Amino acid sequence: MSITRRSLLQGALALGSALALGACGAGEKDAGSSSGGASSRLTVRERSADPIARAKATRVDAVGDLGRTKAFDLHCDTVDVLGMHDWEPYRSWPAIARQGDLAKSDGEVDLDRAQGLAYAQGFAVWVPDKKWVTDPLGFYTAAVTYFKQQMQTHADRVEQVTDARDIPGVLKAGKVAALLTVESCSALETSLDVVNTMRKDGVKMAGLTWNGDNALGGGRSTHDGLTELGVKAVARLEDAKIAVDAAHLSTESFDDLVKCRKRPFLISHCASRAVCDVDRNVTDDQFKAVLDSGGVVGVSYCTEFITKRTTGTDVTFDELMAHFEHFLDLGGKDSVCLGGDFDGASVPDWLRGVDKLQDFYQKMCERLGQEQTDKVFFQNAYAFMVRNEVA
């Protein structure tokens, strides 16, 4: 049975279409595509110095039919569970590890399972809290090394994306588009210059904390806010165009982030507290704050965040969809995404593995319609990441 790390270790935005009215006249330019050659066109107004206003004024066209179901999931823990067996907490709790590699494993995300999808995935480096890891920079470096090795070993099937505008080209080539992300920036405690290392490594988003506290601030199990170093870290990450991820923040840290952020931010994996009242889920006001910044929110499949009806994995489609639908009702049609938390959480039996996403897509289409489902499954996350490149 798949169970959450937490259990084991303890035991918006609308896209601003009105701003893109008519032909692109004075004060606008075609943002073009990166050297990798993306098929989508972007229109960016240059009249505002505010990156949030620029992001909201940036139109990102939908990626066309690729002959396969398109899916963009913001968060999985596959890198750690496959590559960090020699580090804590995996040495003490081997049950949370997976066997195999990125091509084929006994986990939930691998390249074999992704066949048939046009698939983009945020691969997180989860840096555990300090009670398990005394060298967070060393942990980060080892995990990134493993990720890079997997990219090289399986280069015919997967490619790291360092500019989101390259995603359509990677998918058209039949490869998985892999985005490197970070869950807990405790590696920055030694120096904020580590942000430069993350940028060079191609990190595209980064969460400040995990559940506990670190030098940057308090996580969900605390009542601490951001520290002075944490506020400075937000600025450095934003300057590097590494999107700040508010997943796992305490309420106090979240409020501090809203006050100090200058760019759109996101929550990569969470659910609605109005639907299931657990502290890891986000309130309606927090969700709206992300949308106000121009950000997106990924809905997690973690069963303990979806319902209190059961502690098992017999969570129903309707129970999971209640979270998507609640966020959509709050105005999230252009902001709700997939944030599955594969390989890091207990997920419903019928959704255990990336190969189950095609059936999930069909069921969501029946519930929400294909246009909205395409946004949730791919376009909203893709558009956010592209806007973060150009705004």
GROMACS .gro file of C-alpha atoms in nm:
model
  391
    1MET     CA    1   0.000   0.000   0.000
    2SER     CA    2   0.128   0.342  -0.091
    3ILE     CA    3   0.132   0.578   0.207
    4THR     CA    4   0.233   0.938   0.256
    5ARG     CA    5   0.580   1.044   0.359
    6ARG     CA    6   0.415   1.232   0.645
    7SER     CA    7   0.255   0.915   0.782
    8LEU     CA    8   0.574   0.715   0.749
    9LEU     CA    9   0.805   0.975   0.887
   10GLN     CA   10   0.585   1.025   1.187
   11GLY     CA   11   0.541   0.678   1.239
   12ALA     CA   12  -0.653   3.458  -1.060
   13LEU     CA   13  -0.645   3.437  -1.236
   14ALA     CA   14  -0.829   3.458  -1.558
   15LEU     CA   15  -0.587   3.498  -1.850
   16GLY     CA   16  -0.671   3.865  -1.921
   17SER     CA   17  -0.811   3.815  -2.269
   18ALA     CA   18  -0.941   4.171  -2.277
   19LEU     CA   19  -0.580   4.291  -2.270
   20ALA     CA   20  -0.509   4.109  -2.592
   21LEU     CA   21  -0.796   4.265  -2.793
   22GLY     CA   22  -0.746   4.333  -3.159
   23ALA     CA   23  -0.424   4.335  -3.351
   24CYS     CA   24  -0.102   4.374  -3.162
   25GLY     CA   25  -0.037   4.743  -3.187
   26ALA     CA   26   0.208   4.990  -3.040
   27GLY     CA   27   0.336   4.893  -2.699
   28GLU     CA   28   0.305   4.519  -2.772
   29LYS     CA   29   0.540   4.272  -2.927
   30ASP     CA   30   0.541   3.906  -3.016
   31ALA     CA   31   0.747   3.742  -2.744
   32GLY     CA   32   0.840   3.479  -2.998
   33SER     CA   33   0.970   3.140  -2.904
   34SER     CA   34   1.286   3.011  -2.751
   35SER     CA   35   1.570   2.862  -2.948
   36GLY     CA   36   1.400   2.524  -2.912
   37GLY     CA   37   1.116   2.646  -3.130
   38ALA     CA   38   0.779   2.638  -2.955
   39SER     CA   39   0.464   2.637  -3.166
   40SER     CA   40   0.262   2.871  -2.946
   41ARG     CA   41   0.261   3.245  -2.994
   42LEU     CA   42   0.279   3.484  -2.703
   43THR     CA   43   0.177   3.845  -2.693
   44VAL     CA   44   0.328   4.061  -2.421
   45ARG     CA   45   0.239   4.419  -2.336
   46GLU     CA   46   0.552   4.613  -2.242
   47ARG     CA   47   0.385   4.920  -2.098
   48SER     CA   48   0.394   4.797  -1.739
   49ALA     CA   49   0.705   4.750  -1.529
   50ASP     CA   50   0.503   4.526  -1.296
   51PRO     CA   51   0.577   4.159  -1.372
   52ILE     CA   52   0.236   4.053  -1.237
   53ALA     CA   53   0.064   4.292  -1.476
   54ARG     CA   54   0.288   4.168  -1.758
   55ALA     CA   55   0.206   3.807  -1.675
   56LYS     CA   56  -0.166   3.877  -1.677
   57ALA     CA   57  -0.130   4.056  -2.010
   58THR     CA   58   0.056   3.767  -2.171
   59ARG     CA   59  -0.155   3.543  -2.391
   60VAL     CA   60  -0.027   3.189  -2.437
   61ASP     CA   61  -0.203   2.997  -2.712
   62ALA     CA   62  -0.310   2.641  -2.649
   63VAL     CA   63  -0.077   2.367  -2.766
   64GLY     CA   64  -0.252   2.186  -3.048
   65ASP     CA   65  -0.343   1.822  -3.096
   66LEU     CA   66  -0.041   1.598  -3.049
   67GLY     CA   67  -0.226   1.273  -3.108
   68ARG     CA   68  -0.203   1.186  -2.740
   69THR     CA   69  -0.367   1.304  -2.421
   70LYS     CA   70  -0.171   1.605  -2.293
   71ALA     CA   71  -0.093   1.610  -1.921
   72PHE     CA   72   0.120   1.852  -1.719
   73ASP     CA   73   0.161   1.755  -1.354
   74LEU     CA   74   0.332   2.008  -1.130
   75HIS     CA   75   0.471   1.777  -0.861
   76CYS     CA   76   0.601   1.426  -0.802
   77ASP     CA   77   0.866   1.286  -0.568
   78THR     CA   78   1.011   1.031  -0.809
   79VAL     CA   79   1.366   1.169  -0.803
   80ASP     CA   80   1.405   1.122  -0.429
   81VAL     CA   81   1.239   0.783  -0.397
   82LEU     CA   82   1.450   0.639  -0.680
   83GLY     CA   83   1.782   0.812  -0.627
   84MET     CA   84   1.832   0.897  -0.260
   85HIS     CA   85   1.844   0.552  -0.097
   86ASP     CA   86   2.179   0.627   0.070
   87TRP     CA   87   2.043   0.934   0.250
   88GLU     CA   88   1.805   0.975   0.538
   89PRO     CA   89   1.519   0.926   0.575
   90TYR     CA   90   1.532   0.652   0.312
   91ARG     CA   91   1.800   0.456   0.495
   92SER     CA   92   1.586   0.433   0.809
   93TRP     CA   93   1.253   0.395   0.629
   94PRO     CA   94   1.325   0.192   0.314
   95ALA     CA   95   0.951   0.144   0.260
   96ILE     CA   96   0.928   0.497   0.118
   97ALA     CA   97   1.192   0.419  -0.147
   98ARG     CA   98   1.120   0.279  -0.493
   99GLN     CA   99   1.322   0.027  -0.691
  100GLY     CA  100   1.424   0.073  -1.052
  101ASP     CA  101   1.500   0.389  -1.244
  102LEU     CA  102   1.313   0.651  -1.441
  103ALA     CA  103   1.255   0.412  -1.732
  104LYS     CA  104   1.081   0.146  -1.523
  105SER     CA  105   1.021   0.122  -1.150
  106ASP     CA  106   0.776  -0.009  -0.894
  107GLY     CA  107   0.664   0.349  -0.831
  108GLU     CA  108   0.396   0.561  -0.992
  109VAL     CA  109   0.594   0.769  -1.242
  110ASP     CA  110   0.821   0.612  -1.500
  111LEU     CA  111   0.871   0.642  -1.873
  112ASP     CA  112   0.707   0.310  -1.950
  113ARG     CA  113   0.390   0.418  -1.771
  114ALA     CA  114   0.395   0.753  -1.951
  115GLN     CA  115   0.377   0.595  -2.295
  116GLY     CA  116   0.070   0.716  -2.477
  117LEU     CA  117   0.071   1.057  -2.308
  118ALA     CA  118   0.207   1.391  -2.422
  119TYR     CA  119   0.347   1.435  -2.076
  120ALA     CA  120   0.519   1.718  -1.887
  121GLN     CA  121   0.616   1.655  -1.526
  122GLY     CA  122   0.761   1.862  -1.246
  123PHE     CA  123   1.023   1.640  -1.081
  124ALA     CA  124   1.080   1.770  -0.730
  125VAL     CA  125   1.393   1.745  -0.522
  126TRP     CA  126   1.241   1.705  -0.176
  127VAL     CA  127   1.494   1.819   0.084
  128PRO     CA  128   1.378   1.667   0.417
  129ASP     CA  129   1.356   1.870   0.734
  130LYS     CA  130   1.669   1.924   0.945
  131LYS     CA  131   1.588   1.647   1.194
  132TRP     CA  132   1.675   1.403   0.914
  133VAL     CA  133   1.923   1.593   0.696
  134THR     CA  134   2.208   1.798   0.843
  135ASP     CA  135   2.357   1.880   0.501
  136PRO     CA  136   2.068   2.008   0.291
  137LEU     CA  137   2.295   2.144   0.018
  138GLY     CA  138   2.465   1.806  -0.009
  139PHE     CA  139   2.125   1.636  -0.031
  140TYR     CA  140   2.009   1.878  -0.301
  141THR     CA  141   2.329   1.830  -0.500
  142ALA     CA  142   2.308   1.449  -0.483
  143ALA     CA  143   1.944   1.449  -0.595
  144VAL     CA  144   2.011   1.684  -0.885
  145THR     CA  145   2.306   1.468  -0.991
  146TYR     CA  146   2.076   1.166  -1.002
  147PHE     CA  147   1.816   1.361  -1.202
  148LYS     CA  148   2.077   1.474  -1.456
  149GLN     CA  149   2.212   1.120  -1.488
  150GLN     CA  150   1.863   0.992  -1.562
  151MET     CA  151   1.816   1.261  -1.826
  152GLN     CA  152   2.136   1.145  -1.997
  153THR     CA  153   2.072   0.773  -1.962
  154HIS     CA  154   1.723   0.798  -2.112
  155ALA     CA  155   1.779   1.092  -2.346
  156ASP     CA  156   1.586   0.919  -2.624
  157ARG     CA  157   1.270   0.925  -2.409
  158VAL     CA  158   1.293   1.224  -2.175
  159GLU     CA  159   1.439   1.574  -2.189
  160GLN     CA  160   1.491   1.835  -1.922
  161VAL     CA  161   1.315   2.158  -2.010
  162THR     CA  162   1.491   2.472  -1.892
  163ASP     CA  163   1.265   2.708  -2.088
  164ALA     CA  164   0.894   2.628  -2.082
  165ARG     CA  165   0.854   2.753  -2.438
  166ASP     CA  166   1.041   2.440  -2.546
  167ILE     CA  167   0.778   2.204  -2.404
  168PRO     CA  168   0.570   2.167  -2.724
  169GLY     CA  169   0.878   2.073  -2.926
  170VAL     CA  170   0.986   1.812  -2.671
  171LEU     CA  171   0.638   1.659  -2.670
  172LYS     CA  172   0.620   1.658  -3.049
  173ALA     CA  173   0.946   1.464  -3.051
  174GLY     CA  174   0.772   1.195  -2.848
  175LYS     CA  175   0.965   1.262  -2.528
  176VAL     CA  176   0.857   1.339  -2.172
  177ALA     CA  177   0.923   1.702  -2.081
  178ALA     CA  178   1.093   1.704  -1.739
  179LEU     CA  179   1.102   2.020  -1.526
  180LEU     CA  180   1.333   2.024  -1.224
  181THR     CA  181   1.174   2.169  -0.910
  182VAL     CA  182   1.261   2.195  -0.540
  183GLU     CA  183   1.050   2.113  -0.235
  184SER     CA  184   1.209   2.301   0.057
  185CYS     CA  185   1.487   2.550  -0.005
  186SER     CA  186   1.674   2.471   0.316
  187ALA     CA  187   1.988   2.442   0.102
  188LEU     CA  188   1.988   2.823   0.093
  189GLU     CA  189   2.070   2.845   0.463
  190THR     CA  190   2.443   2.859   0.388
  191SER     CA  191   2.420   3.123   0.117
  192LEU     CA  192   2.159   3.279  -0.108
  193ASP     CA  193   2.412   3.231  -0.388
  194VAL     CA  194   2.280   2.874  -0.402
  195VAL     CA  195   1.995   3.030  -0.601
  196ASN     CA  196   2.249   3.082  -0.879
  197THR     CA  197   2.331   2.712  -0.863
  198MET     CA  198   1.962   2.625  -0.885
  199ARG     CA  199   1.920   2.852  -1.185
  200LYS     CA  200   2.216   2.689  -1.361
  201ASP     CA  201   2.071   2.347  -1.276
  202GLY     CA  202   1.752   2.451  -1.455
  203VAL     CA  203   1.522   2.465  -1.151
  204LYS     CA  204   1.187   2.612  -1.261
  205MET     CA  205   1.002   2.639  -0.927
  206ALA     CA  206   1.099   2.613  -0.562
  207GLY     CA  207   0.911   2.578  -0.234
  208LEU     CA  208   1.058   2.756   0.067
  209THR     CA  209   0.988   2.495   0.336
  210TRP     CA  210   0.856   2.149   0.397
  211ASN     CA  211   0.644   2.076   0.705
  212GLY     CA  212   0.886   2.200   0.971
  213ASP     CA  213   1.084   2.520   0.997
  214ASN     CA  214   1.415   2.605   0.834
  215ALA     CA  215   1.630   2.914   0.799
  216LEU     CA  216   1.378   3.066   0.556
  217GLY     CA  217   1.061   3.027   0.759
  218GLY     CA  218   0.792   2.803   0.901
  219GLY     CA  219   0.624   2.508   0.733
  220ARG     CA  220   0.272   2.379   0.778
  221SER     CA  221   0.337   2.217   1.119
  222THR     CA  222   0.453   2.548   1.270
  223HIS     CA  223   0.313   2.894   1.335
  224ASP     CA  224   0.630   3.070   1.223
  225GLY     CA  225   0.643   3.321   0.941
  226LEU     CA  226   0.919   3.395   0.694
  227THR     CA  227   1.252   3.501   0.836
  228GLU     CA  228   1.452   3.794   0.705
  229LEU     CA  229   1.655   3.542   0.506
  230GLY     CA  230   1.333   3.394   0.371
  231VAL     CA  231   1.213   3.731   0.244
  232LYS     CA  232   1.550   3.784   0.075
  233ALA     CA  233   1.530   3.433  -0.071
  234VAL     CA  234   1.194   3.514  -0.231
  235ALA     CA  235   1.349   3.815  -0.403
  236ARG     CA  236   1.650   3.615  -0.523
  237LEU     CA  237   1.433   3.333  -0.657
  238GLU     CA  238   1.208   3.579  -0.835
  239ASP     CA  239   1.508   3.757  -0.988
  240ALA     CA  240   1.623   3.419  -1.122
  241LYS     CA  241   1.272   3.355  -1.260
  242ILE     CA  242   1.236   3.050  -1.039
  243ALA     CA  243   0.868   3.051  -0.950
  244VAL     CA  244   0.804   3.048  -0.575
  245ASP     CA  245   0.592   2.753  -0.462
  246ALA     CA  246   0.378   2.811  -0.152
  247ALA     CA  247   0.303   2.443  -0.090
  248HIS     CA  248   0.372   2.336   0.270
  249LEU     CA  249   0.396   2.691   0.409
  250SER     CA  250   0.244   2.778   0.743
  251THR     CA  251  -0.039   3.028   0.740
  252GLU     CA  252   0.200   3.290   0.872
  253SER     CA  253   0.465   3.219   0.608
  254PHE     CA  254   0.201   3.223   0.337
  255ASP     CA  255   0.079   3.565   0.451
  256ASP     CA  256   0.437   3.694   0.456
  257LEU     CA  257   0.494   3.562   0.104
  258VAL     CA  258   0.185   3.744  -0.023
  259LYS     CA  259   0.322   4.066   0.126
  260CYS     CA  260   0.674   4.041  -0.015
  261ARG     CA  261   0.631   3.868  -0.352
  262LYS     CA  262   0.674   4.077  -0.666
  263ARG     CA  263   0.595   3.809  -0.924
  264PRO     CA  264   0.322   3.547  -0.969
  265PHE     CA  265   0.357   3.246  -0.741
  266LEU     CA  266   0.193   2.905  -0.729
  267ILE     CA  267   0.096   2.614  -0.508
  268SER     CA  268   0.218   2.300  -0.678
  269HIS     CA  269   0.020   2.041  -0.480
  270CYS     CA  270  -0.262   2.092  -0.232
  271ALA     CA  271  -0.639   2.060  -0.200
  272SER     CA  272  -0.927   2.273  -0.071
  273ARG     CA  273  -0.968   2.323   0.303
  274ALA     CA  274  -1.333   2.414   0.248
  275VAL     CA  275  -1.388   2.064   0.110
  276CYS     CA  276  -1.158   1.876   0.351
  277ASP     CA  277  -1.050   2.065   0.662
  278VAL     CA  278  -0.687   1.962   0.710
  279ASP     CA  279  -0.402   2.206   0.767
  280ARG     CA  280  -0.214   2.107   0.452
  281ASN     CA  281  -0.503   2.228   0.236
  282VAL     CA  282  -0.555   2.590   0.134
  283THR     CA  283  -0.833   2.824   0.233
  284ASP     CA  284  -1.049   3.004  -0.019
  285ASP     CA  285  -0.870   3.329   0.065
  286GLN     CA  286  -0.530   3.169   0.004
  287PHE     CA  287  -0.649   3.029  -0.327
  288LYS     CA  288  -0.774   3.374  -0.431
  289ALA     CA  289  -0.441   3.529  -0.327
  290VAL     CA  290  -0.260   3.297  -0.567
  291LEU     CA  291  -0.502   3.389  -0.845
  292ASP     CA  292  -0.460   3.760  -0.769
  293SER     CA  293  -0.085   3.720  -0.819
  294GLY     CA  294  -0.133   3.558  -1.159
  295GLY     CA  295  -0.051   3.213  -1.024
  296VAL     CA  296  -0.186   2.861  -1.046
  297VAL     CA  297  -0.279   2.584  -0.802
  298GLY     CA  298  -0.219   2.213  -0.854
  299VAL     CA  299  -0.469   1.974  -0.696
  300SER     CA  300  -0.305   1.683  -0.516
  301TYR     CA  301  -0.439   1.327  -0.524
  302CYS     CA  302  -0.317   1.264  -0.168
  303THR     CA  303  -0.601   1.073  -0.005
  304GLU     CA  304  -0.558   1.226   0.341
  305PHE     CA  305  -0.610   1.571   0.190
  306ILE     CA  306  -0.915   1.469  -0.016
  307THR     CA  307  -1.152   1.330   0.247
  308LYS     CA  308  -1.179   1.237   0.613
  309ARG     CA  309  -1.422   0.959   0.530
  310THR     CA  310  -1.145   0.702   0.504
  311THR     CA  311  -0.780   0.657   0.594
  312GLY     CA  312  -0.738   0.417   0.304
  313THR     CA  313  -0.707   0.454  -0.070
  314ASP     CA  314  -1.072   0.391  -0.156
  315VAL     CA  315  -1.126   0.761  -0.234
  316THR     CA  316  -1.380   0.810  -0.509
  317PHE     CA  317  -1.369   1.012  -0.828
  318ASP     CA  318  -1.645   1.236  -0.692
  319GLU     CA  319  -1.451   1.303  -0.371
  320LEU     CA  320  -1.143   1.413  -0.565
  321MET     CA  321  -1.343   1.614  -0.816
  322ALA     CA  322  -1.507   1.810  -0.533
  323HIS     CA  323  -1.173   1.987  -0.485
  324PHE     CA  324  -1.128   2.069  -0.854
  325GLU     CA  325  -1.487   2.190  -0.878
  326HIS     CA  326  -1.465   2.405  -0.565
  327PHE     CA  327  -1.155   2.582  -0.698
  328LEU     CA  328  -1.321   2.626  -1.036
  329ASP     CA  329  -1.623   2.779  -0.866
  330LEU     CA  330  -1.389   3.033  -0.704
  331GLY     CA  331  -1.284   3.159  -1.048
  332GLY     CA  332  -1.003   2.915  -1.119
  333LYS     CA  333  -1.091   2.808  -1.472
  334ASP     CA  334  -0.754   2.933  -1.600
  335SER     CA  335  -0.561   2.851  -1.284
  336VAL     CA  336  -0.645   2.500  -1.163
  337CYS     CA  337  -0.390   2.233  -1.257
  338LEU     CA  338  -0.277   1.880  -1.179
  339GLY     CA  339  -0.053   1.852  -0.873
  340GLY     CA  340  -0.070   1.480  -0.819
  341ASP     CA  341   0.211   1.414  -0.567
  342PHE     CA  342   0.282   1.078  -0.728
  343ASP     CA  343   0.551   0.877  -0.546
  344GLY     CA  344   0.513   1.102  -0.242
  345ALA     CA  345   0.164   1.030  -0.117
  346SER     CA  346  -0.110   0.774  -0.085
  347VAL     CA  347  -0.332   0.816  -0.391
  348PRO     CA  348  -0.670   0.662  -0.484
  349ASP     CA  349  -0.654   0.305  -0.607
  350TRP     CA  350  -0.802   0.401  -0.945
  351LEU     CA  351  -0.536   0.672  -0.996
  352ARG     CA  352  -0.224   0.491  -0.882
  353GLY     CA  353   0.025   0.570  -1.156
  354VAL     CA  354   0.074   0.808  -1.444
  355ASP     CA  355  -0.068   0.543  -1.680
  356LYS     CA  356  -0.407   0.601  -1.513
  357LEU     CA  357  -0.421   0.963  -1.626
  358GLN     CA  358  -0.581   0.887  -1.961
  359ASP     CA  359  -0.884   0.732  -1.792
  360PHE     CA  360  -0.891   1.022  -1.544
  361TYR     CA  361  -0.890   1.264  -1.839
  362GLN     CA  362  -1.190   1.093  -1.998
  363LYS     CA  363  -1.386   1.095  -1.674
  364MET     CA  364  -1.303   1.461  -1.614
  365CYS     CA  365  -1.414   1.545  -1.969
  366GLU     CA  366  -1.750   1.386  -1.894
  367ARG     CA  367  -1.779   1.600  -1.582
  368LEU     CA  368  -1.632   1.934  -1.691
  369GLY     CA  369  -1.628   1.920  -2.070
  370GLN     CA  370  -1.320   1.884  -2.288
  371GLU     CA  371  -1.229   2.255  -2.305
  372GLN     CA  372  -1.207   2.296  -1.928
  373THR     CA  373  -1.045   1.958  -1.883
  374ASP     CA  374  -0.774   2.046  -2.134
  375LYS     CA  375  -0.701   2.357  -1.930
  376VAL     CA  376  -0.680   2.165  -1.603
  377PHE     CA  377  -0.482   1.878  -1.748
  378PHE     CA  378  -0.225   2.081  -1.940
  379GLN     CA  379  -0.282   2.434  -2.059
  380ASN     CA  380  -0.306   2.620  -1.727
  381ALA     CA  381   0.025   2.485  -1.597
  382TYR     CA  382   0.194   2.528  -1.934
  383ALA     CA  383   0.074   2.888  -1.969
  384PHE     CA  384   0.191   2.978  -1.618
  385MET     CA  385   0.538   2.839  -1.678
  386VAL     CA  386   0.565   3.020  -2.013
  387ARG     CA  387   0.449   3.347  -1.858
  388ASN     CA  388   0.714   3.305  -1.590
  389GLU     CA  389   0.976   3.295  -1.867
  390VAL     CA  390   0.867   3.613  -2.042
  391ALA     CA  391   0.696   3.838  -1.784
   0.00000   0.00000   0.00000
